[in-house]
mmCIF file as Biopython writes it, N, C-alpha, C and O atoms, coordinates in Angstrom:
data_model
#
loop_
_atom_site.group_PDB
_atom_site.id
_atom_site.type_symbol
_atom_site.label_atom_id
_atom_site.label_alt_id
_atom_site.label_comp_id
_atom_site.label_asym_id
_atom_site.label_entity_id
_atom_site.label_seq_id
_atom_site.pdbx_PDB_ins_code
_atom_site.Cartn_x
_atom_site.Cartn_y
_atom_site.Cartn_z
_atom_site.occupancy
_atom_site.B_iso_or_equiv
_atom_site.auth_seq_id
_atom_site.auth_asym_id
_atom_site.pdbx_PDB_model_num
ATOM 1   N N  . MET A ? 1  ? 151.551 54.072 111.045 1.0 0.0 1  A 1 
ATOM 2   C CA . MET A ? 1  ? 151.549 52.907 109.964 1.0 0.0 1  A 1 
ATOM 3   C C  . MET A ? 1  ? 150.826 53.783 108.655 1.0 0.0 1  A 1 
ATOM 4   O O  . MET A ? 1  ? 150.049 54.737 108.657 1.0 0.0 1  A 1 
ATOM 5   N N  . LYS A ? 2  ? 151.389 53.081 107.667 1.0 0.0 2  A 1 
ATOM 6   C CA . LYS A ? 2  ? 150.797 53.568 106.302 1.0 0.0 2  A 1 
ATOM 7   C C  . LYS A ? 2  ? 150.257 52.350 105.595 1.0 0.0 2  A 1 
ATOM 8   O O  . LYS A ? 2  ? 150.704 51.203 105.608 1.0 0.0 2  A 1 
ATOM 9   N N  . LYS A ? 3  ? 148.883 52.988 104.787 1.0 0.0 3  A 1 
ATOM 10  C CA . LYS A ? 3  ? 148.267 51.790 103.982 1.0 0.0 3  A 1 
ATOM 11  C C  . LYS A ? 3  ? 147.930 52.751 102.809 1.0 0.0 3  A 1 
ATOM 12  O O  . LYS A ? 3  ? 147.896 53.981 102.833 1.0 0.0 3  A 1 
ATOM 13  N N  . THR A ? 4  ? 147.655 51.780 101.630 1.0 0.0 4  A 1 
ATOM 14  C CA . THR A ? 4  ? 147.579 52.298 100.428 1.0 0.0 4  A 1 
ATOM 15  C C  . THR A ? 4  ? 146.313 51.725 100.076 1.0 0.0 4  A 1 
ATOM 16  O O  . THR A ? 4  ? 146.150 50.547 100.395 1.0 0.0 4  A 1 
ATOM 17  N N  . TYR A ? 5  ? 145.219 52.428 99.377  1.0 0.0 5  A 1 
ATOM 18  C CA . TYR A ? 5  ? 143.965 52.135 98.801  1.0 0.0 5  A 1 
ATOM 19  C C  . TYR A ? 5  ? 143.823 52.298 97.389  1.0 0.0 5  A 1 
ATOM 20  O O  . TYR A ? 5  ? 144.414 53.260 96.898  1.0 0.0 5  A 1 
ATOM 21  N N  . LYS A ? 6  ? 143.158 51.552 96.632  1.0 0.0 6  A 1 
ATOM 22  C CA . LYS A ? 6  ? 142.801 51.906 95.397  1.0 0.0 6  A 1 
ATOM 23  C C  . LYS A ? 6  ? 141.608 53.111 95.344  1.0 0.0 6  A 1 
ATOM 24  O O  . LYS A ? 6  ? 140.539 52.935 95.927  1.0 0.0 6  A 1 
ATOM 25  N N  . ILE A ? 7  ? 141.867 54.222 94.665  1.0 0.0 7  A 1 
ATOM 26  C CA . ILE A ? 7  ? 140.721 55.144 94.251  1.0 0.0 7  A 1 
ATOM 27  C C  . ILE A ? 7  ? 140.539 55.336 93.317  1.0 0.0 7  A 1 
ATOM 28  O O  . ILE A ? 7  ? 141.471 55.142 92.537  1.0 0.0 7  A 1 
ATOM 29  N N  . GLU A ? 8  ? 139.159 55.869 92.739  1.0 0.0 8  A 1 
ATOM 30  C CA . GLU A ? 8  ? 138.655 56.329 91.556  1.0 0.0 8  A 1 
ATOM 31  C C  . GLU A ? 8  ? 138.363 57.726 91.665  1.0 0.0 8  A 1 
ATOM 32  O O  . GLU A ? 8  ? 137.434 58.070 92.396  1.0 0.0 8  A 1 
ATOM 33  N N  . VAL A ? 9  ? 139.099 58.662 90.973  1.0 0.0 9  A 1 
ATOM 34  C CA . VAL A ? 9  ? 138.687 59.887 91.061  1.0 0.0 9  A 1 
ATOM 35  C C  . VAL A ? 9  ? 138.844 60.474 89.325  1.0 0.0 9  A 1 
ATOM 36  O O  . VAL A ? 9  ? 139.597 59.972 88.491  1.0 0.0 9  A 1 
ATOM 37  N N  . ASP A ? 10 ? 137.961 61.592 89.112  1.0 0.0 10 A 1 
ATOM 38  C CA . ASP A ? 10 ? 137.902 61.652 87.474  1.0 0.0 10 A 1 
ATOM 39  C C  . ASP A ? 10 ? 138.702 62.622 87.037  1.0 0.0 10 A 1 
ATOM 40  O O  . ASP A ? 10 ? 138.620 62.885 85.837  1.0 0.0 10 A 1 
ATOM 41  N N  . CYS A ? 11 ? 139.703 63.424 87.906  1.0 0.0 11 A 1 
ATOM 42  C CA . CYS A ? 11 ? 140.503 64.527 87.485  1.0 0.0 11 A 1 
ATOM 43  C C  . CYS A ? 11 ? 141.687 65.057 88.487  1.0 0.0 11 A 1 
ATOM 44  O O  . CYS A ? 11 ? 141.595 65.152 89.710  1.0 0.0 11 A 1 
ATOM 45  N N  . ALA A ? 12 ? 142.459 65.276 87.935  1.0 0.0 12 A 1 
ATOM 46  C CA . ALA A ? 12 ? 143.600 66.049 89.251  1.0 0.0 12 A 1 
ATOM 47  C C  . ALA A ? 12 ? 143.286 66.793 90.074  1.0 0.0 12 A 1 
ATOM 48  O O  . ALA A ? 12 ? 143.756 66.770 91.211  1.0 0.0 12 A 1 
ATOM 49  N N  . ASN A ? 13 ? 142.447 67.587 89.678  1.0 0.0 13 A 1 
ATOM 50  C CA . ASN A ? 13 ? 141.662 68.747 90.744  1.0 0.0 13 A 1 
ATOM 51  C C  . ASN A ? 13 ? 140.822 67.924 91.661  1.0 0.0 13 A 1 
ATOM 52  O O  . ASN A ? 13 ? 140.880 68.246 92.847  1.0 0.0 13 A 1 
ATOM 53  N N  . CYS A ? 14 ? 140.093 66.976 91.354  1.0 0.0 14 A 1 
ATOM 54  C CA . CYS A ? 14 ? 139.490 65.892 92.394  1.0 0.0 14 A 1 
ATOM 55  C C  . CYS A ? 14 ? 140.342 65.461 93.172  1.0 0.0 14 A 1 
ATOM 56  O O  . CYS A ? 14 ? 140.188 65.690 94.372  1.0 0.0 14 A 1 
ATOM 57  N N  . ALA A ? 15 ? 141.477 64.719 92.720  1.0 0.0 15 A 1 
ATOM 58  C CA . ALA A ? 15 ? 142.314 64.232 93.317  1.0 0.0 15 A 1 
ATOM 59  C C  . ALA A ? 15 ? 142.898 65.208 94.564  1.0 0.0 15 A 1 
ATOM 60  O O  . ALA A ? 15 ? 142.830 64.876 95.748  1.0 0.0 15 A 1 
ATOM 61  N N  . ASN A ? 16 ? 143.401 66.291 94.152  1.0 0.0 16 A 1 
ATOM 62  C CA . ASN A ? 16 ? 143.790 67.325 95.175  1.0 0.0 16 A 1 
ATOM 63  C C  . ASN A ? 16 ? 142.493 67.662 96.337  1.0 0.0 16 A 1 
ATOM 64  O O  . ASN A ? 16 ? 142.736 67.762 97.539  1.0 0.0 16 A 1 
ATOM 65  N N  . LEU A ? 17 ? 141.521 67.767 95.934  1.0 0.0 17 A 1 
ATOM 66  C CA . LEU A ? 17 ? 140.264 67.999 96.813  1.0 0.0 17 A 1 
ATOM 67  C C  . LEU A ? 17 ? 140.326 66.996 97.773  1.0 0.0 17 A 1 
ATOM 68  O O  . LEU A ? 17 ? 140.459 67.290 98.960  1.0 0.0 17 A 1 
ATOM 69  N N  . VAL A ? 18 ? 140.223 65.544 97.295  1.0 0.0 18 A 1 
ATOM 70  C CA . VAL A ? 18 ? 140.099 64.521 98.126  1.0 0.0 18 A 1 
ATOM 71  C C  . VAL A ? 18 ? 141.335 64.340 99.145  1.0 0.0 18 A 1 
ATOM 72  O O  . VAL A ? 18 ? 141.117 64.056 100.323 1.0 0.0 18 A 1 
ATOM 73  N N  . GLU A ? 19 ? 142.455 64.492 98.716  1.0 0.0 19 A 1 
ATOM 74  C CA . GLU A ? 19 ? 143.563 64.506 99.271  1.0 0.0 19 A 1 
ATOM 75  C C  . GLU A ? 19 ? 143.598 65.602 100.609 1.0 0.0 19 A 1 
ATOM 76  O O  . GLU A ? 19 ? 144.015 65.287 101.723 1.0 0.0 19 A 1 
ATOM 77  N N  . ALA A ? 20 ? 143.221 66.563 100.345 1.0 0.0 20 A 1 
ATOM 78  C CA . ALA A ? 20 ? 143.021 67.871 101.210 1.0 0.0 20 A 1 
ATOM 79  C C  . ALA A ? 20 ? 141.830 67.376 102.349 1.0 0.0 20 A 1 
ATOM 80  O O  . ALA A ? 20 ? 141.998 67.608 103.547 1.0 0.0 20 A 1 
ATOM 81  N N  . ALA A ? 21 ? 140.854 66.811 101.939 1.0 0.0 21 A 1 
ATOM 82  C CA . ALA A ? 21 ? 139.901 66.180 102.879 1.0 0.0 21 A 1 
ATOM 83  C C  . ALA A ? 21 ? 140.258 65.213 103.718 1.0 0.0 21 A 1 
ATOM 84  O O  . ALA A ? 21 ? 139.849 65.089 104.872 1.0 0.0 21 A 1 
ATOM 85  N N  . ALA A ? 22 ? 141.132 64.419 103.076 1.0 0.0 22 A 1 
ATOM 86  C CA . ALA A ? 22 ? 141.404 62.958 103.847 1.0 0.0 22 A 1 
ATOM 87  C C  . ALA A ? 22 ? 142.405 63.605 104.916 1.0 0.0 22 A 1 
ATOM 88  O O  . ALA A ? 22 ? 142.507 63.079 106.024 1.0 0.0 22 A 1 
ATOM 89  N N  . ALA A ? 23 ? 143.021 64.556 104.639 1.0 0.0 23 A 1 
ATOM 90  C CA . ALA A ? 23 ? 144.284 64.887 105.417 1.0 0.0 23 A 1 
ATOM 91  C C  . ALA A ? 23 ? 143.810 65.666 106.760 1.0 0.0 23 A 1 
ATOM 92  O O  . ALA A ? 23 ? 144.502 65.748 107.775 1.0 0.0 23 A 1 
ATOM 93  N N  . LYS A ? 24 ? 142.581 66.197 106.608 1.0 0.0 24 A 1 
ATOM 94  C CA . LYS A ? 24 ? 141.768 66.891 107.813 1.0 0.0 24 A 1 
ATOM 95  C C  . LYS A ? 24 ? 141.123 66.054 108.607 1.0 0.0 24 A 1 
ATOM 96  O O  . LYS A ? 24 ? 140.399 66.572 109.457 1.0 0.0 24 A 1 
ATOM 97  N N  . VAL A ? 25 ? 141.200 64.661 108.554 1.0 0.0 25 A 1 
ATOM 98  C CA . VAL A ? 25 ? 140.352 63.634 109.255 1.0 0.0 25 A 1 
ATOM 99  C C  . VAL A ? 25 ? 141.263 63.396 110.478 1.0 0.0 25 A 1 
ATOM 100 O O  . VAL A ? 25 ? 142.491 63.313 110.475 1.0 0.0 25 A 1 
ATOM 101 N N  . PRO A ? 26 ? 140.370 63.297 111.584 1.0 0.0 26 A 1 
ATOM 102 C CA . PRO A ? 26 ? 141.389 63.205 112.926 1.0 0.0 26 A 1 
ATOM 103 C C  . PRO A ? 26 ? 141.882 61.604 112.728 1.0 0.0 26 A 1 
ATOM 104 O O  . PRO A ? 26 ? 141.176 60.770 112.161 1.0 0.0 26 A 1 
ATOM 105 N N  . GLY A ? 27 ? 142.937 61.378 113.173 1.0 0.0 27 A 1 
ATOM 106 C CA . GLY A ? 27 ? 143.621 60.133 112.996 1.0 0.0 27 A 1 
ATOM 107 C C  . GLY A ? 27 ? 144.427 59.656 112.014 1.0 0.0 27 A 1 
ATOM 108 O O  . GLY A ? 27 ? 145.054 58.597 111.984 1.0 0.0 27 A 1 
ATOM 109 N N  . VAL A ? 28 ? 144.335 60.803 110.963 1.0 0.0 28 A 1 
ATOM 110 C CA . VAL A ? 28 ? 145.139 60.605 109.902 1.0 0.0 28 A 1 
ATOM 111 C C  . VAL A ? 28 ? 146.249 61.834 109.861 1.0 0.0 28 A 1 
ATOM 112 O O  . VAL A ? 28 ? 145.980 63.036 109.882 1.0 0.0 28 A 1 
ATOM 113 N N  . GLU A ? 29 ? 147.547 61.238 109.799 1.0 0.0 29 A 1 
ATOM 114 C CA . GLU A ? 29 ? 148.890 62.186 110.084 1.0 0.0 29 A 1 
ATOM 115 C C  . GLU A ? 29 ? 149.037 62.910 108.630 1.0 0.0 29 A 1 
ATOM 116 O O  . GLU A ? 29 ? 149.225 64.124 108.552 1.0 0.0 29 A 1 
ATOM 117 N N  . ALA A ? 30 ? 148.937 62.084 107.506 1.0 0.0 30 A 1 
ATOM 118 C CA . ALA A ? 30 ? 149.020 62.318 106.331 1.0 0.0 30 A 1 
ATOM 119 C C  . ALA A ? 30 ? 148.160 61.739 105.027 1.0 0.0 30 A 1 
ATOM 120 O O  . ALA A ? 30 ? 147.509 60.725 105.282 1.0 0.0 30 A 1 
ATOM 121 N N  . ALA A ? 31 ? 148.085 62.148 103.924 1.0 0.0 31 A 1 
ATOM 122 C CA . ALA A ? 31 ? 147.128 61.516 103.050 1.0 0.0 31 A 1 
ATOM 123 C C  . ALA A ? 31 ? 147.693 62.025 101.691 1.0 0.0 31 A 1 
ATOM 124 O O  . ALA A ? 31 ? 147.894 63.221 101.482 1.0 0.0 31 A 1 
ATOM 125 N N  . THR A ? 32 ? 147.888 61.235 100.956 1.0 0.0 32 A 1 
ATOM 126 C CA . THR A ? 32 ? 148.301 61.517 99.521  1.0 0.0 32 A 1 
ATOM 127 C C  . THR A ? 32 ? 147.649 60.599 98.244  1.0 0.0 32 A 1 
ATOM 128 O O  . THR A ? 32 ? 147.599 59.370 98.179  1.0 0.0 32 A 1 
ATOM 129 N N  . VAL A ? 33 ? 147.163 61.604 97.243  1.0 0.0 33 A 1 
ATOM 130 C CA . VAL A ? 33 ? 146.387 60.983 96.209  1.0 0.0 33 A 1 
ATOM 131 C C  . VAL A ? 33 ? 147.160 61.147 94.941  1.0 0.0 33 A 1 
ATOM 132 O O  . VAL A ? 33 ? 147.474 62.242 94.472  1.0 0.0 33 A 1 
ATOM 133 N N  . ASN A ? 34 ? 147.488 59.801 94.335  1.0 0.0 34 A 1 
ATOM 134 C CA . ASN A ? 34 ? 148.226 59.951 93.140  1.0 0.0 34 A 1 
ATOM 135 C C  . ASN A ? 34 ? 147.212 59.563 91.969  1.0 0.0 34 A 1 
ATOM 136 O O  . ASN A ? 34 ? 146.926 58.376 91.810  1.0 0.0 34 A 1 
ATOM 137 N N  . PHE A ? 35 ? 146.691 60.506 91.185  1.0 0.0 35 A 1 
ATOM 138 C CA . PHE A ? 35 ? 146.040 60.313 90.180  1.0 0.0 35 A 1 
ATOM 139 C C  . PHE A ? 35 ? 146.271 59.527 88.935  1.0 0.0 35 A 1 
ATOM 140 O O  . PHE A ? 35 ? 145.422 59.059 88.177  1.0 0.0 35 A 1 
ATOM 141 N N  . MET A ? 36 ? 147.609 59.462 88.856  1.0 0.0 36 A 1 
ATOM 142 C CA . MET A ? 36 ? 148.009 58.733 87.709  1.0 0.0 36 A 1 
ATOM 143 C C  . MET A ? 36 ? 147.735 57.229 87.880  1.0 0.0 36 A 1 
ATOM 144 O O  . MET A ? 36 ? 147.345 56.429 87.031  1.0 0.0 36 A 1 
ATOM 145 N N  . THR A ? 37 ? 148.030 57.033 89.177  1.0 0.0 37 A 1 
ATOM 146 C CA . THR A ? 37 ? 147.992 55.578 89.585  1.0 0.0 37 A 1 
ATOM 147 C C  . THR A ? 37 ? 146.802 55.144 90.420  1.0 0.0 37 A 1 
ATOM 148 O O  . THR A ? 37 ? 146.666 54.019 90.900  1.0 0.0 37 A 1 
ATOM 149 N N  . GLN A ? 38 ? 145.828 56.309 90.559  1.0 0.0 38 A 1 
ATOM 150 C CA . GLN A ? 38 ? 144.582 56.134 91.234  1.0 0.0 38 A 1 
ATOM 151 C C  . GLN A ? 38 ? 144.844 55.461 92.496  1.0 0.0 38 A 1 
ATOM 152 O O  . GLN A ? 38 ? 144.191 54.458 92.782  1.0 0.0 38 A 1 
ATOM 153 N N  . LYS A ? 39 ? 145.636 55.866 93.189  1.0 0.0 39 A 1 
ATOM 154 C CA . LYS A ? 39 ? 146.140 55.353 94.754  1.0 0.0 39 A 1 
ATOM 155 C C  . LYS A ? 39 ? 145.944 56.322 95.547  1.0 0.0 39 A 1 
ATOM 156 O O  . LYS A ? 39 ? 145.975 57.481 95.135  1.0 0.0 39 A 1 
ATOM 157 N N  . LEU A ? 40 ? 145.676 55.972 97.005  1.0 0.0 40 A 1 
ATOM 158 C CA . LEU A ? 40 ? 145.334 56.891 98.246  1.0 0.0 40 A 1 
ATOM 159 C C  . LEU A ? 40 ? 146.232 56.197 99.069  1.0 0.0 40 A 1 
ATOM 160 O O  . LEU A ? 40 ? 146.096 55.000 99.320  1.0 0.0 40 A 1 
ATOM 161 N N  . ILE A ? 41 ? 147.207 56.941 99.529  1.0 0.0 41 A 1 
ATOM 162 C CA . ILE A ? 41 ? 148.338 56.680 100.436 1.0 0.0 41 A 1 
ATOM 163 C C  . ILE A ? 41 ? 147.982 57.427 101.769 1.0 0.0 41 A 1 
ATOM 164 O O  . ILE A ? 41 ? 147.983 58.658 101.761 1.0 0.0 41 A 1 
ATOM 165 N N  . VAL A ? 42 ? 147.622 56.607 103.129 1.0 0.0 42 A 1 
ATOM 166 C CA . VAL A ? 42 ? 147.107 57.223 104.240 1.0 0.0 42 A 1 
ATOM 167 C C  . VAL A ? 42 ? 148.291 56.824 105.329 1.0 0.0 42 A 1 
ATOM 168 O O  . VAL A ? 42 ? 148.710 55.681 105.517 1.0 0.0 42 A 1 
ATOM 169 N N  . GLU A ? 43 ? 148.668 57.852 105.906 1.0 0.0 43 A 1 
ATOM 170 C CA . GLU A ? 43 ? 149.581 57.560 107.112 1.0 0.0 43 A 1 
ATOM 171 C C  . GLU A ? 43 ? 148.697 58.038 108.481 1.0 0.0 43 A 1 
ATOM 172 O O  . GLU A ? 43 ? 148.256 59.140 108.806 1.0 0.0 43 A 1 
ATOM 173 N N  . PHE A ? 44 ? 148.644 56.794 109.091 1.0 0.0 44 A 1 
ATOM 174 C CA . PHE A ? 44 ? 147.706 56.938 110.402 1.0 0.0 44 A 1 
ATOM 175 C C  . PHE A ? 44 ? 148.552 57.436 111.698 1.0 0.0 44 A 1 
ATOM 176 O O  . PHE A ? 44 ? 149.765 57.281 111.847 1.0 0.0 44 A 1 
ATOM 177 N N  . ALA A ? 45 ? 147.665 58.062 112.597 1.0 0.0 45 A 1 
ATOM 178 C CA . ALA A ? 45 ? 148.585 58.366 113.763 1.0 0.0 45 A 1 
ATOM 179 C C  . ALA A ? 45 ? 148.650 57.072 114.733 1.0 0.0 45 A 1 
ATOM 180 O O  . ALA A ? 45 ? 147.817 56.168 114.659 1.0 0.0 45 A 1 
ATOM 181 N N  . PRO A ? 46 ? 149.664 57.077 115.598 1.0 0.0 46 A 1 
ATOM 182 C CA . PRO A ? 46 ? 149.621 55.932 116.195 1.0 0.0 46 A 1 
ATOM 183 C C  . PRO A ? 46 ? 148.547 55.300 117.037 1.0 0.0 46 A 1 
ATOM 184 O O  . PRO A ? 46 ? 147.833 56.170 117.535 1.0 0.0 46 A 1 
ATOM 185 N N  . ASP A ? 47 ? 148.204 54.106 117.355 1.0 0.0 47 A 1 
ATOM 186 C CA . ASP A ? 47 ? 147.107 53.600 118.191 1.0 0.0 47 A 1 
ATOM 187 C C  . ASP A ? 47 ? 145.528 54.112 117.602 1.0 0.0 47 A 1 
ATOM 188 O O  . ASP A ? 47 ? 144.562 54.473 118.274 1.0 0.0 47 A 1 
ATOM 189 N N  . THR A ? 48 ? 145.630 54.021 116.405 1.0 0.0 48 A 1 
ATOM 190 C CA . THR A ? 48 ? 144.392 54.643 115.738 1.0 0.0 48 A 1 
ATOM 191 C C  . THR A ? 48 ? 143.531 53.194 115.211 1.0 0.0 48 A 1 
ATOM 192 O O  . THR A ? 48 ? 144.076 52.171 114.797 1.0 0.0 48 A 1 
ATOM 193 N N  . ASP A ? 49 ? 142.113 53.416 115.345 1.0 0.0 49 A 1 
ATOM 194 C CA . ASP A ? 49 ? 141.559 52.412 114.924 1.0 0.0 49 A 1 
ATOM 195 C C  . ASP A ? 49 ? 141.305 52.699 113.367 1.0 0.0 49 A 1 
ATOM 196 O O  . ASP A ? 49 ? 140.311 53.356 113.056 1.0 0.0 49 A 1 
ATOM 197 N N  . VAL A ? 50 ? 142.109 52.261 112.459 1.0 0.0 50 A 1 
ATOM 198 C CA . VAL A ? 50 ? 142.090 52.323 111.064 1.0 0.0 50 A 1 
ATOM 199 C C  . VAL A ? 50 ? 140.853 52.005 110.421 1.0 0.0 50 A 1 
ATOM 200 O O  . VAL A ? 50 ? 140.629 52.770 109.483 1.0 0.0 50 A 1 
ATOM 201 N N  . THR A ? 51 ? 140.040 51.201 110.592 1.0 0.0 51 A 1 
ATOM 202 C CA . THR A ? 51 ? 138.565 50.948 109.791 1.0 0.0 51 A 1 
ATOM 203 C C  . THR A ? 51 ? 137.737 52.071 110.182 1.0 0.0 51 A 1 
ATOM 204 O O  . THR A ? 51 ? 136.957 52.539 109.353 1.0 0.0 51 A 1 
ATOM 205 N N  . ALA A ? 52 ? 137.828 52.635 111.531 1.0 0.0 52 A 1 
ATOM 206 C CA . ALA A ? 52 ? 136.927 53.854 111.805 1.0 0.0 52 A 1 
ATOM 207 C C  . ALA A ? 52 ? 137.417 55.007 110.935 1.0 0.0 52 A 1 
ATOM 208 O O  . ALA A ? 52 ? 136.648 55.681 110.249 1.0 0.0 52 A 1 
ATOM 209 N N  . VAL A ? 53 ? 138.584 55.179 110.988 1.0 0.0 53 A 1 
ATOM 210 C CA . VAL A ? 53 ? 139.371 56.500 110.456 1.0 0.0 53 A 1 
ATOM 211 C C  . VAL A ? 53 ? 138.735 56.523 108.961 1.0 0.0 53 A 1 
ATOM 212 O O  . VAL A ? 53 ? 138.056 57.440 108.498 1.0 0.0 53 A 1 
ATOM 213 N N  . MET A ? 54 ? 139.123 55.243 108.264 1.0 0.0 54 A 1 
ATOM 214 C CA . MET A ? 54 ? 138.727 55.157 106.702 1.0 0.0 54 A 1 
ATOM 215 C C  . MET A ? 54 ? 137.401 55.358 106.400 1.0 0.0 54 A 1 
ATOM 216 O O  . MET A ? 54 ? 137.050 55.758 105.290 1.0 0.0 54 A 1 
ATOM 217 N N  . LYS A ? 55 ? 136.520 55.078 107.426 1.0 0.0 55 A 1 
ATOM 218 C CA . LYS A ? 55 ? 135.052 55.431 107.066 1.0 0.0 55 A 1 
ATOM 219 C C  . LYS A ? 55 ? 134.913 56.948 107.254 1.0 0.0 55 A 1 
ATOM 220 O O  . LYS A ? 55 ? 134.258 57.531 106.390 1.0 0.0 55 A 1 
ATOM 221 N N  . ASN A ? 56 ? 135.411 57.641 108.211 1.0 0.0 56 A 1 
ATOM 222 C CA . ASN A ? 56 ? 135.666 59.114 108.039 1.0 0.0 56 A 1 
ATOM 223 C C  . ASN A ? 56 ? 136.071 59.636 106.838 1.0 0.0 56 A 1 
ATOM 224 O O  . ASN A ? 56 ? 135.551 60.601 106.278 1.0 0.0 56 A 1 
ATOM 225 N N  . VAL A ? 57 ? 137.100 58.926 106.407 1.0 0.0 57 A 1 
ATOM 226 C CA . VAL A ? 57 ? 137.985 59.542 105.199 1.0 0.0 57 A 1 
ATOM 227 C C  . VAL A ? 57 ? 137.131 59.423 104.098 1.0 0.0 57 A 1 
ATOM 228 O O  . VAL A ? 57 ? 137.049 60.428 103.392 1.0 0.0 57 A 1 
ATOM 229 N N  . VAL A ? 58 ? 136.369 58.285 103.726 1.0 0.0 58 A 1 
ATOM 230 C CA . VAL A ? 58 ? 135.451 58.057 102.805 1.0 0.0 58 A 1 
ATOM 231 C C  . VAL A ? 58 ? 134.187 59.208 102.582 1.0 0.0 58 A 1 
ATOM 232 O O  . VAL A ? 58 ? 133.803 59.831 101.592 1.0 0.0 58 A 1 
ATOM 233 N N  . LYS A ? 59 ? 133.792 59.170 103.863 1.0 0.0 59 A 1 
ATOM 234 C CA . LYS A ? 59 ? 132.793 60.485 104.164 1.0 0.0 59 A 1 
ATOM 235 C C  . LYS A ? 59 ? 133.298 61.677 103.641 1.0 0.0 59 A 1 
ATOM 236 O O  . LYS A ? 59 ? 132.684 62.306 102.780 1.0 0.0 59 A 1 
ATOM 237 N N  . ALA A ? 60 ? 134.475 62.068 104.140 1.0 0.0 60 A 1 
ATOM 238 C CA . ALA A ? 60 ? 135.080 63.311 103.705 1.0 0.0 60 A 1 
ATOM 239 C C  . ALA A ? 60 ? 135.437 63.478 102.125 1.0 0.0 60 A 1 
ATOM 240 O O  . ALA A ? 60 ? 135.272 64.538 101.522 1.0 0.0 60 A 1 
ATOM 241 N N  . ALA A ? 61 ? 135.856 62.503 101.645 1.0 0.0 61 A 1 
ATOM 242 C CA . ALA A ? 61 ? 136.015 62.590 100.099 1.0 0.0 61 A 1 
ATOM 243 C C  . ALA A ? 61 ? 134.781 62.813 99.660  1.0 0.0 61 A 1 
ATOM 244 O O  . ALA A ? 61 ? 134.699 63.797 98.924  1.0 0.0 61 A 1 
ATOM 245 N N  . ARG A ? 62 ? 133.539 62.086 99.912  1.0 0.0 62 A 1 
ATOM 246 C CA . ARG A ? 62 ? 132.313 62.063 99.270  1.0 0.0 62 A 1 
ATOM 247 C C  . ARG A ? 62 ? 131.660 63.479 99.325  1.0 0.0 62 A 1 
ATOM 248 O O  . ARG A ? 62 ? 130.844 63.949 98.532  1.0 0.0 62 A 1 
ATOM 249 N N  . LYS A ? 63 ? 132.175 64.026 100.388 1.0 0.0 63 A 1 
ATOM 250 C CA . LYS A ? 63 ? 131.667 65.560 100.628 1.0 0.0 63 A 1 
ATOM 251 C C  . LYS A ? 63 ? 132.121 66.465 99.587  1.0 0.0 63 A 1 
ATOM 252 O O  . LYS A ? 63 ? 131.432 67.405 99.190  1.0 0.0 63 A 1 
ATOM 253 N N  . VAL A ? 64 ? 133.296 66.185 99.134  1.0 0.0 64 A 1 
ATOM 254 C CA . VAL A ? 64 ? 134.271 67.320 98.270  1.0 0.0 64 A 1 
ATOM 255 C C  . VAL A ? 64 ? 133.866 66.954 96.810  1.0 0.0 64 A 1 
ATOM 256 O O  . VAL A ? 64 ? 133.532 67.755 95.937  1.0 0.0 64 A 1 
ATOM 257 N N  . GLU A ? 65 ? 133.966 65.428 96.686  1.0 0.0 65 A 1 
ATOM 258 C CA . GLU A ? 65 ? 133.761 64.735 95.402  1.0 0.0 65 A 1 
ATOM 259 C C  . GLU A ? 65 ? 132.819 63.621 95.398  1.0 0.0 65 A 1 
ATOM 260 O O  . GLU A ? 65 ? 133.300 62.501 95.568  1.0 0.0 65 A 1 
ATOM 261 N N  . PRO A ? 66 ? 131.639 63.728 95.242  1.0 0.0 66 A 1 
ATOM 262 C CA . PRO A ? 66 ? 130.560 62.727 95.233  1.0 0.0 66 A 1 
ATOM 263 C C  . PRO A ? 66 ? 130.828 61.527 94.449  1.0 0.0 66 A 1 
ATOM 264 O O  . PRO A ? 66 ? 130.346 60.426 94.713  1.0 0.0 66 A 1 
ATOM 265 N N  . ASP A ? 67 ? 131.587 61.766 93.510  1.0 0.0 67 A 1 
ATOM 266 C CA . ASP A ? 67 ? 131.721 60.382 92.449  1.0 0.0 67 A 1 
ATOM 267 C C  . ASP A ? 67 ? 133.126 59.524 93.071  1.0 0.0 67 A 1 
ATOM 268 O O  . ASP A ? 67 ? 133.499 58.483 92.530  1.0 0.0 67 A 1 
ATOM 269 N N  . CYS A ? 68 ? 133.683 59.985 94.014  1.0 0.0 68 A 1 
ATOM 270 C CA . CYS A ? 68 ? 134.760 59.583 94.375  1.0 0.0 68 A 1 
ATOM 271 C C  . CYS A ? 68 ? 134.592 58.187 95.018  1.0 0.0 68 A 1 
ATOM 272 O O  . CYS A ? 68 ? 133.855 58.110 96.001  1.0 0.0 68 A 1 
ATOM 273 N N  . GLU A ? 69 ? 135.266 56.969 94.511  1.0 0.0 69 A 1 
ATOM 274 C CA . GLU A ? 69 ? 135.131 55.797 95.038  1.0 0.0 69 A 1 
ATOM 275 C C  . GLU A ? 69 ? 136.552 55.307 95.800  1.0 0.0 69 A 1 
ATOM 276 O O  . GLU A ? 69 ? 137.553 55.259 95.086  1.0 0.0 69 A 1 
ATOM 277 N N  . ILE A ? 70 ? 136.659 55.003 96.984  1.0 0.0 70 A 1 
ATOM 278 C CA . ILE A ? 70 ? 137.833 54.168 97.682  1.0 0.0 70 A 1 
ATOM 279 C C  . ILE A ? 70 ? 137.499 52.899 98.101  1.0 0.0 70 A 1 
ATOM 280 O O  . ILE A ? 70 ? 136.575 52.587 98.852  1.0 0.0 70 A 1 
ATOM 281 N N  . PHE A ? 71 ? 138.376 52.129 97.524  1.0 0.0 71 A 1 
ATOM 282 C CA . PHE A ? 71 ? 138.174 50.495 97.786  1.0 0.0 71 A 1 
ATOM 283 C C  . PHE A ? 71 ? 138.964 50.196 99.128  1.0 0.0 71 A 1 
ATOM 284 O O  . PHE A ? 71 ? 140.189 50.278 99.207  1.0 0.0 71 A 1 
ATOM 285 N N  . LEU A ? 72 ? 138.147 49.849 100.150 1.0 0.0 72 A 1 
ATOM 286 C CA . LEU A ? 72 ? 138.701 49.560 101.172 1.0 0.0 72 A 1 
ATOM 287 C C  . LEU A ? 72 ? 139.176 47.981 101.650 1.0 0.0 72 A 1 
ATOM 288 O O  . LEU A ? 72 ? 139.741 47.806 102.730 1.0 0.0 72 A 1 
#
């Protein structure tokens, strides 16, 4: 399952850091941050609790970029 979320990041480097952090979260098969459109696309593993995984994605994103906002 793939979902798209609005995200606010300040620069392209921040977007890359958030993308890498999100991709490492258990339950995430792939994550892509598009800095120009301010979107986060997350592909979830089958039979994943999307809400719980996204909470962990937000935590991981804020560790690498404290100003990052992901709108769930």
